[in-house]
Structures are given as C-alpha cells and as structure tokens.
Coordinates of C-alpha atoms in Angstrom, one line a residue:
Chain K
X1 CA 0.1 0.0 0.0
X2 CA 1.3 3.5 -0.8
X3 CA 0.0 7.1 -0.6
X4 CA 1.2 10.5 -2.0
X5 CA 0.0 13.7 -0.6
X6 CA 0.7 16.8 1.2
X7 CA 2.1 16.5 5.0
X8 CA -0.1 18.3 7.6
X9 CA 2.1 18.7 10.8
X10 CA 0.8 18.6 14.4
X11 CA 2.5 18.5 17.8
X12 CA 2.3 16.2 20.9
X13 CA -1.1 15.1 22.6
X14 CA -3.5 16.0 19.7
X15 CA -6.6 14.9 21.6
X16 CA -10.0 13.6 20.2
X17 CA -11.8 16.8 21.2
X18 CA -9.4 18.7 18.9
X19 CA -9.8 16.1 16.1
X20 CA -13.7 16.2 16.5
X21 CA -15.4 18.0 19.4
X22 CA -18.5 16.3 21.1
X23 CA -20.9 19.2 19.8
X24 CA -20.6 17.6 16.2
X25 CA -21.4 14.0 17.3
X26 CA -25.2 14.5 17.1
X27 CA -24.8 13.5 13.5
X28 CA -23.1 10.1 12.4
X29 CA -22.8 11.4 8.8
X30 CA -19.0 10.8 7.8
X31 CA -19.4 14.2 5.7
X32 CA -20.4 16.1 8.4
X33 CA -17.6 14.9 10.7
X34 CA -15.1 15.5 7.9
X35 CA -16.2 19.2 7.6
X36 CA -14.9 19.6 11.0
X37 CA -12.0 17.4 11.2
X38 CA -9.0 18.7 13.2
X39 CA -10.9 22.1 13.8
X40 CA -9.5 22.5 17.2
X41 CA -5.9 22.0 16.1
X42 CA -5.9 23.7 12.8
X43 CA -8.9 25.5 11.4
X44 CA -7.5 25.4 7.9
X45 CA -7.3 21.7 7.7
X46 CA -10.9 20.6 7.0
X47 CA -11.1 22.9 3.9
X48 CA -7.5 22.3 2.6
X49 CA -7.0 18.7 3.1
X50 CA -7.0 16.7 0.0
X51 CA -7.2 12.8 -0.8
X52 CA -4.1 11.2 -0.1
X53 CA -2.9 13.8 2.5
X54 CA -0.7 12.4 5.5
X55 CA -0.8 13.6 9.0
X56 CA 2.6 13.7 10.6
X57 CA 2.3 14.3 14.4
X58 CA 4.4 14.1 17.6
X59 CA 3.7 11.8 20.6
X60 CA 0.5 10.6 22.1
X61 CA -1.7 11.4 18.9
X62 CA -5.5 10.8 19.6
X63 CA -5.5 10.9 23.3
X64 CA -8.8 11.3 25.2
X65 CA -12.3 9.8 24.1
X66 CA -13.0 6.4 22.7
X67 CA -15.1 8.2 19.9
X68 CA -14.2 6.4 16.7
X69 CA -15.8 9.5 14.8
X70 CA -12.1 11.0 15.3
X71 CA -11.0 8.3 12.7
X72 CA -14.1 8.5 10.5
X73 CA -13.6 12.5 10.4
X74 CA -9.9 12.0 9.2
X75 CA -10.5 9.2 6.8
X76 CA -13.6 10.7 5.1
X77 CA -11.6 14.0 4.8
X78 CA -9.2 12.1 2.6
X79 CA -6.3 11.4 5.2
X80 CA -4.5 8.5 3.8
X81 CA -2.4 7.8 6.9
X82 CA -1.3 9.1 10.2
X83 CA 2.5 8.8 11.1
X84 CA 3.3 9.8 14.7
X85 CA 5.8 9.5 17.4
X86 CA 3.3 7.3 19.4
X87 CA -0.6 6.9 19.4
X88 CA -3.0 6.8 22.3
X89 CA -4.1 3.2 22.6
X90 CA -7.8 3.6 21.7
X91 CA -7.3 5.8 18.6
X92 CA -4.7 3.5 17.5
X93 CA -7.2 0.5 17.5
X94 CA -9.8 2.5 16.1
X95 CA -7.8 3.5 13.1
X96 CA -6.8 -0.1 12.4
X97 CA -10.4 -1.3 12.8
X98 CA -11.6 1.3 10.5
X99 CA -8.7 0.6 8.1
X100 CA -6.8 3.9 8.3
X101 CA -3.0 3.2 8.5
X102 CA -1.2 4.4 11.4
X103 CA 2.5 4.1 11.6
X104 CA 4.9 5.0 14.4
X105 CA 8.1 6.8 13.8
X106 CA 10.3 9.2 16.1
X107 CA 11.9 10.8 13.1
X108 CA 9.1 11.8 10.9
X109 CA 7.8 14.9 12.9
X110 CA 11.3 16.3 13.0
X111 CA 12.3 15.5 9.5
X112 CA 9.5 16.5 7.4
X113 CA 8.1 20.1 6.5
X114 CA 4.6 21.1 7.0
X115 CA 3.0 21.4 3.7
X116 CA 5.6 19.5 1.6
X117 CA 4.6 16.5 -0.5
X118 CA 5.6 13.0 0.6
X119 CA 5.2 9.3 -0.5
X120 CA 4.4 6.8 2.1
X121 CA 5.0 3.1 1.3
X122 CA 3.4 1.0 4.0
X123 CA 4.9 -2.3 2.5
X124 CA 8.5 -1.1 2.9
X125 CA 7.7 1.2 5.7
X126 CA 9.1 4.3 4.3
X127 CA 8.2 8.0 4.1
X128 CA 10.0 9.9 1.3
X129 CA 9.9 13.7 0.8
X130 CA 9.1 14.0 -2.9
X131 CA 12.0 16.8 -3.3
X132 CA 14.4 13.9 -2.7
X133 CA 15.6 15.0 0.7
X134 CA 15.7 11.4 1.9
X135 CA 13.7 8.5 3.1
X136 CA 12.6 8.0 6.7
X137 CA 12.3 4.3 7.8
X138 CA 9.2 3.9 9.9
X139 CA 8.6 1.4 12.6
X140 CA 7.1 -1.8 11.1
X141 CA 3.4 -2.4 11.6
X142 CA 3.0 -5.6 14.1
X143 CA 1.8 -8.6 12.2
X144 CA -1.4 -9.1 14.0
X145 CA -2.5 -5.6 13.3
X146 CA -1.4 -5.7 9.7
X147 CA -3.6 -8.6 9.1
X148 CA -6.7 -6.4 10.1
X149 CA -5.4 -3.4 8.1
X150 CA -4.7 -5.5 4.9
X151 CA -8.3 -6.6 5.1
X152 CA -9.5 -3.0 5.0
X153 CA -10.6 -3.0 8.7
X154 CA -12.3 -5.3 11.4
X155 CA -15.5 -5.6 9.6
X156 CA -14.1 -7.2 6.2
X157 CA -11.5 -9.1 8.5
X158 CA -14.2 -10.7 10.5
X159 CA -16.5 -11.4 7.7
X160 CA -13.7 -13.2 5.9
X161 CA -12.9 -15.0 9.4
X162 CA -16.7 -16.1 9.6
X163 CA -16.7 -17.2 5.9
X164 CA -13.7 -19.4 6.5
X165 CA -15.2 -21.1 9.6
Chain S
X1 CA 8.8 -18.4 38.0
X2 CA 7.6 -15.0 39.1
X3 CA 4.4 -14.5 40.4
X4 CA 1.6 -12.5 38.5
X5 CA -0.1 -9.2 38.3
X6 CA -3.9 -8.6 38.5
X7 CA -3.7 -7.7 34.6
X8 CA -1.8 -10.8 33.8
X9 CA -4.3 -13.1 36.0
X10 CA -7.5 -11.5 34.4
X11 CA -6.3 -11.6 30.8
X12 CA -4.8 -15.2 31.3
X13 CA -8.2 -16.3 32.5
X14 CA -10.2 -14.5 29.9
X15 CA -8.0 -15.8 27.1
X16 CA -7.7 -19.5 28.4
X17 CA -3.9 -18.8 28.4
X18 CA -2.8 -19.0 31.9
X19 CA 0.9 -18.4 31.0
X20 CA 0.2 -15.2 29.4
X21 CA 2.5 -12.5 30.6
X22 CA 2.8 -8.7 30.1
X23 CA 3.7 -8.2 26.4
X24 CA 1.9 -11.1 25.0
X25 CA -0.9 -10.7 22.7
X26 CA -3.9 -12.8 23.5
X27 CA -7.5 -13.5 22.2
X28 CA -9.6 -12.5 25.2
X29 CA -13.3 -13.1 25.9
X30 CA -14.9 -10.4 28.1
X31 CA -17.2 -11.1 31.1
X32 CA -19.2 -7.9 30.3
X33 CA -19.6 -5.4 27.6
X34 CA -21.0 -1.9 27.8
X35 CA -21.9 0.8 25.2
X36 CA -23.9 4.0 25.5
X37 CA -25.5 6.1 22.5
X38 CA -22.7 4.8 20.3
X39 CA -24.5 1.5 20.3
X40 CA -25.9 3.0 17.3
X41 CA -22.5 2.8 15.5
X42 CA -21.9 -0.7 17.2
X43 CA -24.9 -1.8 15.6
X44 CA -24.3 -0.3 12.3
X45 CA -21.0 -2.3 12.1
X46 CA -22.6 -5.4 13.5
X47 CA -25.3 -5.4 10.8
X48 CA -22.8 -5.0 8.0
X49 CA -21.4 -8.5 9.2
X50 CA -24.7 -9.9 8.3
X51 CA -25.3 -11.4 11.7
X52 CA -28.7 -11.6 13.4
X53 CA -27.9 -11.6 17.1
X54 CA -25.0 -10.7 19.3
X55 CA -23.1 -13.8 20.6
X56 CA -24.3 -13.2 24.3
X57 CA -27.1 -10.6 25.0
X58 CA -26.8 -11.4 28.8
X59 CA -23.2 -10.0 28.7
X60 CA -24.3 -6.7 27.2
X61 CA -25.1 -3.5 29.2
X62 CA -26.4 -0.5 27.3
X63 CA -27.1 2.8 29.0
X64 CA -28.3 5.8 27.4
X65 CA -26.3 8.8 29.0
X66 CA -24.4 11.2 26.8
X67 CA -27.4 13.2 25.3
X68 CA -30.2 12.6 27.8
X69 CA -33.0 13.6 27.6
X70 CA -32.6 13.8 23.8
X71 CA -31.3 17.1 22.9
X72 CA -32.2 17.0 19.0
X73 CA -34.6 15.1 16.8
X74 CA -31.5 13.4 15.5
X75 CA -30.7 12.0 19.0
X76 CA -34.0 11.1 19.6
X77 CA -34.2 8.8 16.6
X78 CA -30.9 7.3 17.7
X79 CA -32.3 6.6 21.1
X80 CA -35.4 5.1 19.6
X81 CA -33.4 2.8 17.2
X82 CA -31.4 1.7 20.4
X83 CA -34.5 0.7 22.3
X84 CA -35.6 -1.3 19.2
X85 CA -32.4 -3.3 18.9
X86 CA -32.5 -3.9 22.6
X87 CA -35.9 -5.5 22.3
X88 CA -34.9 -7.3 19.3
X89 CA -31.7 -8.9 20.7
X90 CA -33.3 -9.6 24.0
X91 CA -30.7 -7.3 25.9
X92 CA -32.1 -7.2 29.4
X93 CA -29.6 -4.7 31.0
X94 CA -30.8 -1.7 29.2
X95 CA -30.8 1.8 31.2
X96 CA -32.7 4.2 29.4
X97 CA -32.4 8.0 29.5
X98 CA -32.3 9.5 32.9
X99 CA -30.9 6.3 34.8
X100 CA -27.5 7.8 34.8
X101 CA -23.9 7.5 33.6
X102 CA -22.8 4.2 32.3
X103 CA -19.6 3.9 34.7
X104 CA -21.7 4.9 37.5
X105 CA -24.4 2.2 36.7
X106 CA -21.7 -0.5 36.2
X107 CA -20.4 0.1 39.8
X108 CA -23.6 1.3 41.6
X109 CA -25.5 -1.7 40.2
X110 CA -22.8 -4.2 41.2
X111 CA -22.6 -5.1 37.6
X112 CA -18.9 -4.6 37.5
X113 CA -17.3 -7.3 39.6
X114 CA -13.7 -8.2 40.8
X115 CA -11.6 -10.0 38.4
X116 CA -13.8 -9.3 35.4
X117 CA -12.7 -8.5 32.0
X118 CA -15.0 -5.5 31.1
X119 CA -15.0 -3.8 27.9
X120 CA -16.8 -0.4 27.3
X121 CA -17.2 2.0 24.2
X122 CA -16.1 4.8 26.3
X123 CA -12.6 5.6 27.5
X124 CA -13.5 6.0 31.0
X125 CA -14.3 2.4 31.4
X126 CA -11.2 2.2 33.4
X127 CA -13.5 3.4 36.4
X128 CA -14.7 -0.1 36.9
X129 CA -11.3 -0.7 38.4
X130 CA -12.6 0.6 41.7
X131 CA -14.1 -2.8 42.4
X132 CA -11.1 -4.8 41.1
X133 CA -12.3 -5.2 37.4
X134 CA -10.2 -4.8 34.4
X135 CA -12.2 -2.3 32.6
X136 CA -11.0 -1.0 29.3
X137 CA -12.2 1.3 26.6
X138 CA -12.6 0.3 22.9
X139 CA -14.2 2.0 20.0
X140 CA -17.7 1.0 18.4
X141 CA -16.6 -1.0 15.5
X142 CA -14.3 -3.0 17.7
X143 CA -17.3 -3.7 19.9
X144 CA -19.3 -4.8 16.9
X145 CA -16.6 -7.5 16.5
X146 CA -16.9 -8.5 20.0
X147 CA -20.8 -8.8 19.5
X148 CA -20.0 -10.9 16.5
X149 CA -17.4 -13.3 18.0
X150 CA -17.3 -12.7 21.6
X151 CA -13.7 -11.7 21.9
X152 CA -10.9 -9.3 20.6
X153 CA -7.0 -9.3 20.7
X154 CA -5.5 -7.6 23.5
X155 CA -1.9 -7.0 24.7
X156 CA -1.4 -8.0 28.1
X157 CA -0.2 -4.7 29.8
X158 CA 2.8 -4.1 32.0
X159 CA 1.6 -2.7 35.3
X160 CA 2.7 0.5 36.9
X161 CA 2.0 0.2 40.8
X162 CA 1.0 3.3 42.5
X163 CA 1.2 2.9 46.3
X164 CA -0.7 5.7 48.1
X165 CA 0.1 6.4 51.8
X166 CA -0.7 9.0 54.4
X167 CA -4.2 10.7 55.0
X168 CA -5.8 13.6 53.3
X169 CA -5.8 16.9 55.0
X170 CA -8.9 19.0 55.3
X171 CA -10.5 19.9 52.0
X172 CA -8.4 17.4 50.0
X173 CA -9.6 14.3 48.4
X174 CA -9.2 11.6 45.8
X175 CA -9.6 14.2 43.0
X176 CA -6.7 16.1 44.1
X177 CA -4.6 13.1 44.3
X178 CA -5.6 12.2 40.7
X179 CA -4.8 15.7 39.3
X180 CA -1.4 15.5 41.0
X181 CA -0.7 11.9 39.8
X182 CA -1.6 13.1 36.1
X183 CA 0.7 16.1 36.5
X184 CA 3.5 13.8 37.7
X185 CA 3.2 11.0 35.1
X186 CA 2.1 13.1 32.2
X187 CA -0.8 12.5 29.6
X188 CA 0.9 9.4 28.3
X189 CA 2.7 8.4 31.4
X190 CA 0.6 5.1 31.7
X191 CA -0.1 4.6 28.0
X192 CA -1.2 1.0 27.4
X193 CA -0.2 0.1 30.9
X194 CA -2.4 -1.1 33.6
X195 CA -2.1 1.1 36.9
X196 CA -2.6 -0.9 40.0
X197 CA -3.2 1.2 43.0
X198 CA -2.9 0.1 46.5
X199 CA -1.5 1.4 50.0
X200 CA -2.5 2.5 53.5
X201 CA -4.5 5.4 52.2
X202 CA -7.0 3.2 50.7
X203 CA -8.2 2.3 54.4
X204 CA -9.7 5.9 54.1
X205 CA -10.8 5.8 50.4
X206 CA -14.4 4.4 49.9
X207 CA -15.9 3.3 46.6
X208 CA -16.4 6.8 45.4
X209 CA -12.9 8.0 45.7
X210 CA -11.6 4.8 44.1
X211 CA -13.7 5.3 41.2
X212 CA -12.2 8.8 40.9
X213 CA -8.5 7.6 40.9
X214 CA -9.5 4.8 38.3
X215 CA -11.4 7.2 36.0
X216 CA -8.6 9.8 36.0
X217 CA -6.0 7.1 35.4
X218 CA -7.4 7.4 31.8
X219 CA -5.8 10.8 31.5
X220 CA -2.4 9.3 31.9
X221 CA -3.4 6.9 29.0
X222 CA -4.0 3.9 31.4
X223 CA -5.4 0.8 29.6
X224 CA -7.0 -0.2 32.9
X225 CA -6.7 1.1 36.3
X226 CA -7.5 -1.3 39.2
X227 CA -7.5 -0.7 43.1
X228 CA -6.2 -3.9 44.6
X229 CA -9.2 -5.5 46.3
X230 CA -9.5 -5.2 50.1
X231 CA -11.9 -4.9 52.9
X232 CA -13.9 -2.0 51.3
X233 CA -14.2 -4.2 48.0
X234 CA -15.6 -7.1 50.3
X235 CA -17.9 -4.8 52.0
X236 CA -19.1 -3.4 48.7
X237 CA -20.1 -6.8 47.5
X238 CA -21.4 -8.1 50.9
X239 CA -24.3 -10.4 50.4
X240 CA -23.4 -11.2 46.8
X241 CA -22.1 -14.7 46.1
X242 CA -18.7 -14.2 44.5
X243 CA -16.2 -17.0 43.8
X244 CA -12.7 -16.9 45.4
X245 CA -11.1 -16.5 42.0
X246 CA -13.1 -13.2 41.6
X247 CA -10.9 -11.3 44.3
X248 CA -7.8 -11.2 42.3
X249 CA -4.8 -9.5 43.6
X250 CA -1.2 -9.5 42.4
X251 CA 1.1 -12.1 43.8
X252 CA 4.0 -10.7 46.1
X253 CA 6.7 -11.7 43.6
X254 CA 4.8 -10.3 40.8
X255 CA 6.9 -8.2 38.3
X256 CA 5.9 -4.5 37.9
X257 CA 7.2 -2.1 35.4
X258 CA 7.5 0.4 37.8
X259 CA 6.5 1.2 41.5
X260 CA 5.8 4.6 42.6
X261 CA 5.1 5.8 46.2
X262 CA 3.0 8.9 47.0
X263 CA 2.3 10.2 50.4
X264 CA -0.7 12.5 50.2
X265 CA -0.5 13.9 53.7
X266 CA 0.8 17.5 52.6
X267 CA -1.2 17.4 49.3
X268 CA -3.0 20.7 48.8
X269 CA -6.4 21.2 46.8
X270 CA -5.3 21.0 43.2
X271 CA -6.5 22.8 40.1
X272 CA -5.7 21.9 36.6
X273 CA -6.0 23.9 33.3
X274 CA -6.9 25.1 31.1
X275 CA -6.6 22.9 28.0
X276 CA -4.4 20.3 29.6
X277 CA -5.1 17.8 32.4
X278 CA -1.4 17.7 33.4
X279 CA -1.2 21.6 34.1
X280 CA -2.2 20.9 37.6
X281 CA -1.1 23.0 40.5
X282 CA -1.9 24.1 44.1
X283 CA -5.2 26.0 44.2
X284 CA -3.0 28.9 45.8
X285 CA -1.3 29.3 42.5
X286 CA -4.6 30.1 40.5
X287 CA -6.7 31.5 43.2
X288 CA -8.7 34.7 42.0
X289 CA -9.3 33.7 38.5
X290 CA -12.9 34.7 37.7
X291 CA -15.2 31.9 36.7
X292 CA -18.6 32.3 34.8
X293 CA -19.6 28.6 35.5
X294 CA -19.1 26.0 38.2
X295 CA -20.1 22.5 37.1
X296 CA -20.4 19.4 39.6
X297 CA -21.2 16.1 38.0
X298 CA -19.7 13.5 35.5
X299 CA -18.4 9.9 35.8
X300 CA -15.4 11.4 37.8
X301 CA -17.3 13.5 40.6
X302 CA -21.0 13.3 40.2
X303 CA -21.6 11.0 43.1
X304 CA -23.5 11.4 46.5
X305 CA -20.2 12.0 48.3
X306 CA -19.4 14.8 45.8
X307 CA -22.8 16.4 46.2
X308 CA -22.5 16.3 50.0
X309 CA -19.0 17.8 49.8
X310 CA -20.3 20.7 47.8
X311 CA -23.4 21.1 50.2
X312 CA -21.1 21.5 53.1
X313 CA -19.6 24.5 51.5
X314 CA -22.8 25.9 50.1
X315 CA -24.9 25.5 53.2
X316 CA -26.1 29.1 54.4
X317 CA -24.4 30.6 51.3
X318 CA -25.3 31.8 47.8
X319 CA -23.7 31.3 44.4
X320 CA -21.9 34.5 43.4
X321 CA -24.1 36.7 41.2
X322 CA -21.6 36.7 38.4
X323 CA -21.5 32.7 38.4
X324 CA -23.6 29.8 37.4
X325 CA -23.6 26.6 39.5
X326 CA -24.7 23.6 37.6
X327 CA -25.1 20.2 39.1
X328 CA -25.5 16.9 37.2
X329 CA -26.0 13.9 39.5
X330 CA -24.3 10.7 38.1
X331 CA -27.4 8.7 38.5
X332 CA -31.0 8.7 39.5
X333 CA -30.0 6.9 42.7
X334 CA -27.5 9.7 43.4
X335 CA -30.3 12.3 42.7
X336 CA -32.9 10.5 44.8
X337 CA -30.3 10.1 47.6
X338 CA -29.2 13.7 47.6
X339 CA -32.8 14.8 47.9
X340 CA -33.3 12.6 50.9
X341 CA -30.4 13.7 52.9
X342 CA -31.0 17.4 52.1
X343 CA -27.8 18.1 49.9
X344 CA -30.0 18.8 46.8
X345 CA -32.0 21.3 48.9
X346 CA -28.8 23.1 49.9
X347 CA -27.5 23.3 46.3
X348 CA -30.9 24.6 45.1
X349 CA -31.2 27.1 47.7
X350 CA -27.6 28.3 47.2
X351 CA -28.7 29.1 43.5
X352 CA -27.6 26.0 41.7
X353 CA -29.4 24.4 38.9
X354 CA -29.8 20.7 39.0
X355 CA -29.6 18.9 35.6
X356 CA -31.0 15.4 34.8
X357 CA -28.4 12.5 35.5
X358 CA -26.2 12.1 32.6
X359 CA -23.0 13.3 30.9
X360 CA -24.5 16.6 29.5
X361 CA -22.1 19.5 29.7
X362 CA -18.8 17.4 30.1
X363 CA -18.4 16.7 26.5
X364 CA -20.2 19.8 25.3
X365 CA -23.2 17.7 24.1
X366 CA -26.0 19.7 25.6
X367 CA -27.0 21.7 28.6
X368 CA -24.4 24.1 30.5
X369 CA -22.2 24.5 27.4
X370 CA -19.7 27.5 27.3
X371 CA -19.7 30.5 25.0
X372 CA -16.7 32.5 23.5
X373 CA -14.4 33.7 26.4
X374 CA -16.1 32.1 29.4
X375 CA -14.3 30.3 32.1
X376 CA -15.8 27.2 33.8
X377 CA -14.4 25.3 36.8
X378 CA -15.4 21.7 36.8
X379 CA -15.4 18.4 38.7
X380 CA -15.1 16.5 35.4
X381 CA -11.9 14.7 33.9
X382 CA -10.9 16.7 30.7
X383 CA -10.4 20.4 30.1
X384 CA -9.4 20.0 26.4
X385 CA -9.9 23.1 24.2
X386 CA -13.6 23.1 22.8
X387 CA -14.8 20.2 24.9
X388 CA -17.7 22.0 26.6
X389 CA -18.5 24.2 23.9
X390 CA -16.7 27.1 22.4
X391 CA -13.1 26.6 21.7
X392 CA -12.8 30.0 23.1
X393 CA -13.7 29.0 26.5
X394 CA -11.4 27.8 29.3
X395 CA -12.1 24.8 31.6
X396 CA -10.3 24.2 34.9
X397 CA -10.7 20.9 36.7
X398 CA -10.8 20.7 40.5
X399 CA -12.6 18.6 43.2
X400 CA -16.4 19.3 43.9
X401 CA -15.4 21.2 47.2
X402 CA -13.1 23.4 45.2
X403 CA -15.7 24.1 42.6
X404 CA -18.4 24.9 45.4
X405 CA -16.0 27.5 46.8
X406 CA -15.3 29.0 43.5
X407 CA -19.0 29.1 42.9
X408 CA -19.6 31.1 46.2
X409 CA -16.8 33.7 45.5
X410 CA -17.2 33.7 41.5
X411 CA -13.5 33.1 41.2
X412 CA -11.2 29.9 41.9
X413 CA -11.1 29.7 45.6
X414 CA -9.4 27.4 48.2
X415 CA -12.3 25.4 49.6
X416 CA -10.6 25.4 52.9
X417 CA -11.5 29.0 53.3
X418 CA -15.1 27.8 53.8
X419 CA -14.4 24.7 56.1
X420 CA -14.5 25.0 59.7

C-alpha cells in the first residue's frame, strides 16, 4: 500500500476533542464529521485537506475519548495515513479497525516540513519527501495488526474469518 | 517463575492462556461489555457483518447517558433505534435516558465485579477498576466485532504500581490526588499500561474515591486502572455470592514495570488547566481567576459524596451573582439520595441548577455548554480546548469542594476558606 500527499504537521497530545469535538457528534454522517476534522488544532485543515494527504504528528496522537468518529472524520476528509511518534491506545485500535493506516516513527515529525509532498510506502515502511531530501524508515506494523489493516478494517476481516469457519 | 499481576491473571483467565505474561498478545473473551449512545454505531457495523444476534445478549449492558433527555430530533431517533434493537436482541440490562452515567451504573448496580474483563465503548471504562475489575475502553466497530465473535485481541499490559500512603488533609480528596498524579506521570505516562493502586491510604478511601482515581488514570493513558481488592471491596459486595477467584490480587513476587510511592498528607487542593489535564497546580497558584460557570457532575465526580462535599460549603451561602452553578448527579439513585439527605435542597437554595442525571455538559453535548471567552471550573476529567462548547472557553478541573467554593466567590477559591 502506498499514498502520496501533502504533509500536515501537528505537535504532541493532539486529543480527540481537537480532532472532532463532542458538539458535532449528534450526527453520524461522515461528511459532516469530515467538515469539522481537526478543527480544534488547525482551522484550515478541513477545507484544505485533499485525498491522499498524510498527518505527521508528535507523541500521544488521539488521546482522550474512545469516539471512533475521530478516525471517521480524518478518513472521510481524505487522510491516507497518520504517522506519529506514538498513538493513544484506543485511537490506534480504532484507526486499524476502520482501515486507516497508523504508523509510528520517532523521526518523521522532526524531518518533514509542514505542507511538503511525501510518498508513504506501508509495505516497505518508508516515508520519502518528494523533493528527494531522503527517506525515513518507519517502525514496522505488528503482524496481528497488519492482518486487519490488509483486510481493510475489522468488519471485512471478521467477515472473511466467519466465511472460512 | 515469578508471580503474576492482576492484569496478567485477568487476561490469562479471559483468554484461556494462564501462562500469558505482560507483552503477550492474547485473544480474550470479556465477562461484560457496555456501550452508550454509540450502540448505534456498534449496531451499524454489526449489521454490516450480516449477523442476526450478538454472541451473548446477557453479557451486554447498554446505557443511554451522553445526550439525555434527547437534545435534538436526530438524537431522539438514535435513542429510539437503540431501544428497538435492545428489544430485538433480548438485551435485558438496558438503562434508558435518565438512569445515569454508564460507569456509575456499572459500579453502583454491582454489575462490574472483581476479576472481570469488562469492555466499554467509552474511554473512562477504567472506572470499573474501583471494584477490582479490568475495565478498558474500545471503539464502536471493535465492539461490533466483540458482539460478533465474543472476543478481541488484547496485549497483556505491563503494570505500574502506585502506592498511596498518608491521610488527606482537610479540604483534600481523591480528585486532588488524581490531578497531582496526572501532573507527575504526564498525559501518556501510563499509556497502554495497567495502573494498580494500593497502599495504606485506601483504608480511608471509599468506593467513590476509588472510582475517581481509576477514572482519571485514563488521563495518563492507562489501559486499565485497578484498586487492589481489600476489605472495602468485600464490604461493597457483601451479600453477593462471589467465587474466590473473583478477588484477584497481584502475587507478592509479581513483576511490575515500575512502583511509585506517594504520600498524600501534604497534598493541597489542586486545580488543573486550562486545556491540559497535566497542567495541575496547587489551588493557591490560581486563586482569584474569575469563573462564569461552576459544574459539579460527571463519571469522575457526580456522586452522592461529591454533592455532599459541595453542600457542606454551600450551606447557608449563595452562588456569586456573576457565576452559574450547574449540578448533574451521576445517576437517578444519586439524585434521589441527595434529595433524601438534604444535599440537593442546599444546592438549589444556594442558587444551583440541577440537571437530569447524565453526561451533558462534560463533553459539550448539551446543557451548560460554554460560550466564547467563558471560564468554567468543573469536577470533570477533561479540560481540552473546545470540549464544553466554544473553543474560546477555558475549563479548569478541581474537586467538588473547590468547585463549590469557587461558585460562592465567583473566582477560583481554596475550599479550606469555607471549611470549619
């Protein structure tokens, strides 16, 4: 799996209230959620983000609530992956379960520039700035997590599992 | 071979792999699962799987608490859909709008038990650790998977042991200890770990305070937080037949990732904020900041003990003219008991507004939300920007006593000023 897109950089401890505040959760419509994605952290994000774009963040991305609408909002907005120093536990699981690649890397947030275009290759665990400044090696995705991600999320993964039983 | 922690024992039993140790990934079957309004999303994913009925409706608890009573026609339709599926699937443990907050209902109703693996579609499911359960939060789609196959993968966590000793001084309580711990460990200080609480302090900490500590451990990223079961736990379950294995404690030679010891004796009332829970400091350092709203409620501090602590300060006093006091009891039982013992009367006479039991203002869903530039002091667990309404508002976290004292003066105030 690979993606090409603009890098949107964020700092440490981006919480789920910044990704999608509770006041918008009356509706479960993914388009409505995407229209407010990252509103608390960067008001330009929802209107500027394009399909394929990559979020690169610091430590503890997605801390806070279990609301998986945080993942839905990012995914529907077009985000192809989130690369962070570390993820909060529930956000990480939600992303895998909804088929949004989440990859850890201690270097990415320091090495890449906000707004530059990069190419992410999940298979080879690499993130390369398109201007050729070099390639960052990302931490490999654990095997048990990769199986779910490769299926496209938990629903297709379990569907296949049930079919094979 | 070394002994085991509570987390290793619970996940070992729930996965049928008694050798499972910290770091192992197991397939675990929960004893109980809980969801709230997001049952709507759980069922949406469950329906996509083409299944007709969850694996075990008797292990499912559903509580409507986040937007109760319904705040919009859209929410009302979601509630109606949930009532319908509860009926279709034969789910008996259903708590409709007005019964209270899911975590409160699980503990208050003796549904959460020691040694259980309990999963909830709410991050603060760690609260159930107050009774010795391993409670952890998951998302709605993950819960749909559990409804389908009765299990999920979980990594057996390392355990951070927190030993609390000493005695709380006047005007200081479990919330102050929690805010202090989050400051010291940081917002990811316990990420993916189990926090195990023990120590001599717990002789003085009833279930309400234990729930606060386990609830707030989530703000350090904890996967679960458990108070090692003791005589208070036994007393809580007195009269219920519990098997010996249910009172799970860590072995004396268990391996902990870290052990931290805190003496609370000199701990002052704490206030945290705005915007970051770990931005906690002594109340003295923030005294005098004007507040527009004081809020007592939530799964952290909306219990009877909290309403009584606030009533002690508000008795014979009035909420400042420039401030609103909003109180949301954590459950119908809490509200009823607060009426019975007179605490509710005191809160209302002082000028407080009592909301229906539920989550309401805490997540900015409805009732008591904040406008641009407003400041709120709250007994809740999160002060993230935009959480209670406007992203131009500021939220400070504190104990119910500190919130009540601040309501009286209209500015952040040390509760000890109002305590004899």
